[in-house]
Coordinates of C-alpha atoms and ligand atoms in Angstrom, one line a residue:
M96 CA 37.6 112.2 122.6
A97 CA 40.9 110.4 122.9
R98 CA 40.9 106.6 122.8
P99 CA 43.3 103.9 121.9
T100 CA 43.6 102.4 118.5
H101 CA 42.7 99.0 119.8
L102 CA 39.4 98.9 121.7
K103 CA 40.1 97.1 124.9
V104 CA 37.2 95.0 125.8
V105 CA 36.8 94.4 129.5
E106 CA 35.0 91.3 130.8
P107 CA 31.4 92.2 131.7
G108 CA 31.6 90.3 134.9
R109 CA 34.2 92.5 136.3
T110 CA 32.0 95.5 136.7
G111 CA 28.6 93.9 137.3
V112 CA 27.1 95.0 134.0
G113 CA 23.6 93.5 133.6
P114 CA 20.0 94.5 133.2
G115 CA 19.3 97.4 135.5
A116 CA 22.8 97.5 136.8
R117 CA 25.4 100.2 136.0
Y118 CA 24.2 100.9 132.4
P119 CA 20.4 101.2 132.2
L120 CA 20.1 102.2 128.5
L121 CA 22.6 102.7 125.8
G122 CA 22.3 105.1 122.9
A123 CA 23.2 104.2 119.3
V124 CA 23.1 106.1 116.1
E125 CA 23.7 104.7 112.6
I126 CA 24.4 107.0 109.7
L127 CA 23.5 105.7 106.3
P128 CA 23.4 107.2 102.8
G129 CA 20.3 109.4 102.9
S130 CA 19.0 108.2 106.3
V131 CA 19.8 108.0 110.0
E132 CA 18.7 105.6 112.7
A133 CA 18.8 106.2 116.4
A134 CA 18.0 103.6 119.1
L135 CA 17.9 103.0 122.8
I136 CA 19.2 99.6 123.7
D137 CA 19.2 97.8 127.0
S138 CA 22.2 95.9 128.4
S139 CA 20.9 92.6 127.1
G140 CA 20.9 93.9 123.5
R141 CA 17.2 94.5 123.2
V142 CA 16.2 97.5 121.1
V143 CA 13.6 99.3 123.3
A144 CA 13.1 102.4 121.1
R145 CA 14.0 103.3 117.6
E146 CA 13.6 106.4 115.5
S147 CA 14.7 107.2 111.9
G148 CA 15.1 110.2 109.7
S149 CA 16.1 110.9 106.1
Y150 CA 17.9 113.6 104.1
P151 CA 18.7 114.0 100.4
A152 CA 22.0 112.4 99.4
D153 CA 23.3 115.7 98.2
A154 CA 22.1 117.6 101.2
A155 CA 24.1 120.4 102.8
L156 CA 25.8 119.8 106.1
S157 CA 23.1 121.7 108.0
D158 CA 20.3 119.5 106.6
V159 CA 22.2 116.3 107.4
T160 CA 22.9 117.3 111.0
A161 CA 19.3 118.5 111.4
A162 CA 18.1 115.1 110.4
I163 CA 20.6 113.4 112.7
F164 CA 19.6 115.7 115.6
A165 CA 15.8 115.2 114.9
A166 CA 16.0 111.4 115.0
A167 CA 18.3 111.5 118.1
S168 CA 16.0 113.9 119.9
R169 CA 13.0 111.8 119.4
C170 CA 14.9 108.8 120.7
F171 CA 17.0 110.4 123.5
G172 CA 15.0 113.5 124.4
Q173 CA 12.9 111.8 127.1
T174 CA 15.2 109.0 128.2
K175 CA 18.8 110.0 128.4
P176 CA 21.1 107.2 127.5
T177 CA 24.3 106.5 129.4
G178 CA 26.3 107.2 126.3
I179 CA 26.0 107.2 122.5
G180 CA 27.9 105.0 120.0
V181 CA 27.8 106.1 116.4
A182 CA 28.2 103.7 113.5
A183 CA 29.3 105.0 110.1
G184 CA 31.0 103.8 107.0
G185 CA 33.9 105.4 105.2
L186 CA 37.0 106.7 107.0
I187 CA 36.5 107.3 110.7
D188 CA 39.0 109.0 113.1
A189 CA 37.8 107.3 116.2
H190 CA 40.4 109.0 118.4
A191 CA 39.1 112.4 117.5
G192 CA 35.4 111.4 117.1
I193 CA 35.4 112.6 113.5
I194 CA 33.9 111.2 110.3
S195 CA 37.0 111.9 108.1
E196 CA 35.4 110.8 104.8
I197 CA 32.2 109.2 103.8
N198 CA 31.7 109.0 100.1
D199 CA 27.9 108.5 100.2
V200 CA 27.4 111.6 102.4
P201 CA 30.0 114.1 101.2
A202 CA 28.6 116.9 103.5
L203 CA 29.8 115.0 106.5
H204 CA 33.5 114.9 105.5
G205 CA 35.5 116.0 108.5
F206 CA 32.4 116.4 110.7
P207 CA 33.0 116.1 114.5
I208 CA 30.0 113.8 115.1
A209 CA 31.0 112.8 118.6
E210 CA 31.3 116.4 119.8
F211 CA 28.1 117.3 118.1
L212 CA 26.0 114.7 119.8
S213 CA 27.9 114.9 123.1
S214 CA 27.1 118.7 123.3
K215 CA 23.4 118.2 122.3
F216 CA 22.6 115.4 124.7
A217 CA 25.3 115.9 127.4
V218 CA 26.6 112.3 127.3
D219 CA 29.8 110.8 126.2
T220 CA 29.7 109.9 122.5
F221 CA 32.0 107.7 120.5
V222 CA 32.2 106.9 116.8
E223 CA 33.6 103.8 115.0
H224 CA 33.5 102.2 111.6
R225 CA 30.5 99.9 111.3
A226 CA 32.6 96.8 110.4
R227 CA 34.5 97.1 113.7
L228 CA 31.3 97.7 115.6
Q229 CA 29.9 94.5 114.2
V230 CA 32.7 92.7 116.2
L231 CA 31.8 94.5 119.4
G232 CA 28.1 93.8 118.8
D233 CA 28.9 90.1 118.6
R234 CA 31.2 90.3 121.6
W235 CA 28.5 91.9 123.9
F236 CA 25.2 90.6 122.5
G237 CA 25.9 87.7 120.1
W238 CA 27.8 84.4 119.8
G239 CA 31.0 86.1 120.8
R240 CA 29.9 86.7 124.4
G241 CA 32.5 85.3 126.7
E242 CA 35.0 84.7 123.9
S243 CA 38.3 86.5 123.8
S244 CA 39.0 85.7 120.1
F245 CA 36.7 85.3 117.2
A246 CA 36.0 86.5 113.7
S247 CA 32.8 88.4 112.7
V248 CA 32.2 87.8 109.0
S249 CA 29.9 89.8 106.6
T250 CA 28.5 87.8 103.7
G251 CA 26.3 88.6 100.8
E252 CA 26.5 92.0 99.0
T253 CA 29.3 93.0 101.4
L254 CA 32.2 90.7 102.2
G255 CA 34.6 91.3 105.1
V256 CA 36.0 90.1 108.4
G257 CA 36.5 91.8 111.7
I258 CA 38.6 90.2 114.4
L259 CA 38.6 90.2 118.1
Y260 CA 42.0 88.9 119.1
Q261 CA 42.7 88.3 122.8
G262 CA 40.2 90.9 123.8
N263 CA 41.2 93.6 121.3
V264 CA 39.4 94.5 118.1
L265 CA 42.1 94.5 115.5
A266 CA 42.1 97.9 113.9
P267 CA 45.5 98.5 112.4
N268 CA 45.9 101.9 110.7
G269 CA 45.5 101.2 107.0
G270 CA 44.1 97.7 107.6
R271 CA 41.1 96.6 105.6
S272 CA 38.3 94.0 105.8
G273 CA 40.0 91.2 103.8
A274 CA 37.6 91.5 100.8
H275 CA 40.6 92.2 98.5
M276 CA 42.9 89.4 99.8
T277 CA 44.2 87.5 96.7
V278 CA 42.8 84.0 96.7
A279 CA 43.0 83.0 93.0
V280 CA 46.0 83.2 90.7
N281 CA 45.0 84.9 87.4
G282 CA 41.4 85.1 88.7
E283 CA 38.8 87.6 87.6
T284 CA 39.5 91.3 87.6
C285 CA 38.1 92.9 90.8
T286 CA 36.6 96.4 91.2
C287 CA 39.9 97.4 92.8
G288 CA 41.7 96.6 89.5
E289 CA 43.6 93.6 90.9
R290 CA 42.9 90.0 89.9
G291 CA 41.6 87.1 92.0
C292 CA 40.4 89.0 95.1
W293 CA 38.3 87.1 97.6
K294 CA 35.5 89.5 96.7
T295 CA 35.4 88.3 93.1
L296 CA 34.5 84.7 94.2
A297 CA 32.5 84.9 97.4
T298 CA 29.8 87.6 97.2
A299 CA 26.1 87.7 96.3
Q300 CA 27.1 89.1 92.9
W301 CA 29.2 86.1 92.2
F302 CA 26.4 83.8 93.4
R303 CA 23.9 85.4 91.0
R304 CA 26.2 85.0 88.0
R305 CA 26.9 81.4 88.8
A306 CA 23.3 80.6 89.5
A307 CA 22.4 81.9 86.0
E308 CA 25.1 79.6 84.6
F309 CA 23.5 76.7 86.5
G310 CA 20.2 77.5 84.9
F311 CA 18.5 79.2 87.7
G312 CA 16.2 82.1 86.7
R313 CA 16.9 85.8 87.1
G314 CA 16.4 87.0 90.6
V315 CA 17.0 83.6 92.3
T316 CA 18.2 83.9 95.9
L317 CA 20.4 81.8 98.0
A318 CA 17.4 80.8 100.0
D319 CA 15.7 79.6 96.8
V320 CA 18.7 77.5 95.9
A321 CA 19.0 76.1 99.4
S322 CA 15.4 75.1 99.3
A323 CA 16.0 73.3 96.0
A324 CA 19.0 71.6 97.5
E325 CA 16.9 70.3 100.3
S326 CA 14.6 68.8 97.8
S327 CA 17.4 66.7 96.4
D328 CA 18.4 69.0 93.6
A329 CA 22.0 68.0 93.0
A330 CA 22.9 71.0 90.9
A331 CA 21.5 73.3 93.7
A332 CA 23.5 71.5 96.3
G333 CA 26.6 71.7 94.2
L334 CA 26.1 75.5 93.8
I335 CA 25.6 76.0 97.5
R336 CA 28.8 74.0 98.3
Q337 CA 30.8 76.0 95.7
Y338 CA 29.7 79.3 97.2
A339 CA 30.5 78.1 100.7
E340 CA 33.9 76.8 99.6
N341 CA 34.6 80.2 98.1
V342 CA 33.7 82.0 101.4
A343 CA 35.9 79.5 103.2
L344 CA 38.9 80.4 100.9
G345 CA 39.2 83.7 102.7
L346 CA 38.4 82.4 106.2
V347 CA 41.0 79.6 106.0
N348 CA 43.6 82.3 105.6
I349 CA 42.3 84.1 108.6
Q350 CA 42.4 80.9 110.6
Q351 CA 45.9 80.2 109.5
L352 CA 47.0 83.7 110.5
C353 CA 45.1 84.5 113.7
A354 CA 43.3 81.2 114.6
P355 CA 40.2 82.9 116.0
G356 CA 38.5 79.5 116.2
L357 CA 35.0 80.9 116.1
F358 CA 33.6 82.5 112.9
I359 CA 30.2 84.3 113.2
L360 CA 28.5 84.7 109.8
H361 CA 26.3 87.7 109.3
G362 CA 24.2 88.5 106.2
E363 CA 23.3 86.2 103.4
A364 CA 24.9 83.1 105.0
K365 CA 21.8 82.6 107.1
D366 CA 19.9 81.8 103.9
G367 CA 22.3 79.0 102.8
G368 CA 21.0 76.3 105.1
G369 CA 22.9 73.7 107.1
V370 CA 25.0 72.7 104.0
F371 CA 26.4 76.2 103.6
R372 CA 27.5 76.5 107.3
T373 CA 28.9 72.9 107.6
T374 CA 30.8 73.2 104.3
I375 CA 32.7 76.2 105.7
E376 CA 33.2 74.6 109.1
D377 CA 34.5 71.3 107.6
R378 CA 37.0 73.3 105.4
L379 CA 38.2 75.2 108.4
R380 CA 38.6 72.1 110.5
A381 CA 40.5 70.4 107.6
V382 CA 43.1 73.1 107.6
D383 CA 43.3 73.2 111.4
S384 CA 43.9 69.5 111.9
W385 CA 47.6 70.1 112.7
T386 CA 47.0 72.4 115.7
S387 CA 46.7 71.3 119.3
S388 CA 43.9 73.7 120.1
P389 CA 41.4 72.1 122.5
Q390 CA 38.4 73.0 120.3
P391 CA 38.2 72.7 116.5
P392 CA 37.1 75.8 114.5
R393 CA 33.4 76.5 114.7
V394 CA 31.0 78.4 112.4
Q395 CA 27.9 80.1 113.8
I396 CA 25.2 81.9 112.0
A397 CA 24.6 85.3 113.7
H398 CA 21.3 85.6 115.4
I399 CA 21.4 89.4 115.5
A400 CA 19.1 90.8 112.8
D401 CA 21.0 92.5 109.9
D402 CA 19.1 95.8 110.5
D403 CA 20.2 95.8 114.1
V404 CA 23.9 94.9 113.7
A405 CA 25.3 98.5 113.5
L406 CA 23.1 99.8 116.2
L407 CA 24.0 97.0 118.6
G408 CA 27.6 97.7 117.7
G409 CA 27.1 101.3 118.7
A410 CA 25.6 100.2 122.0
A411 CA 28.5 97.8 122.5
L412 CA 31.0 100.7 121.9
V413 CA 29.4 102.6 124.8
L414 CA 29.8 99.6 127.0
S415 CA 33.4 99.0 125.9
E416 CA 34.4 102.6 126.3
G417 CA 32.5 103.2 129.5
L418 CA 34.4 100.3 131.2
Q419 CA 37.7 101.9 130.4
Q420 CA 37.0 105.1 132.2
Ligands
ZN1407 ZN1 40.0 93.6 94.8

């Protein structure tokens, strides 16, 4: 299904979208390594039905599509959604509705997922990369509601930034999530082979290593350290601030370049407590002091559950695409 590179987001108020209005229920499908989720979501972002299925990681295409169809049928068989938005990782050809490449599910390479679901359920179906869908989910159902520009940030095991800029999700051909921005000269070697990438300093992996150096036991979590920090543990507070400063390193560059103003943090950041959030916000405000923008940069912790992010993004894709037609 042909669509523009930049997803144009239309203001909800212009078409009267709301509970029970033009879009009664939205369909979403999330494809994960070895499993699939399908959900019906209302226009306020509430998940009203959810089904899942699984398949072996090395399954043949017919087994994977059978699992996708089975979960989708249980979810959409009785209640037909107004459209279906599919979230997947890897390389997505959103214009053509194809999963071009998904390393964790090789059987799906080149699979026309949009056409497959569209023909089975007789509704328009769209597919996008899950990182870009996170931005749309925030735009329609999260802190990004009513905003024309903001950054949606993944923290923890996965690090990356998606940007809504003046109503468009930035999705340049070949553009990536920012995890491999260089933030340290002669820094650690990254998984990509370069040195000093943001990813080497601002992920859960970095945090676990540094926590061990600080004397915290194996398996310590950010929530554990935040709790210790609240009990006046100076070393814990220092570690939290260091982690937050490292996350801020990348976000400061985003603010310098695009000035999204609002940064919505998903994932592990929610476990970091107030110190984690305010450390990042203070850093962003310090580098933004020269601008004349009416509002200083803000950092919000996402209130969308991590498990729902991609599905809500899929539902948001249906809303965004539907309003263009
Ligand atoms: Zn790298």
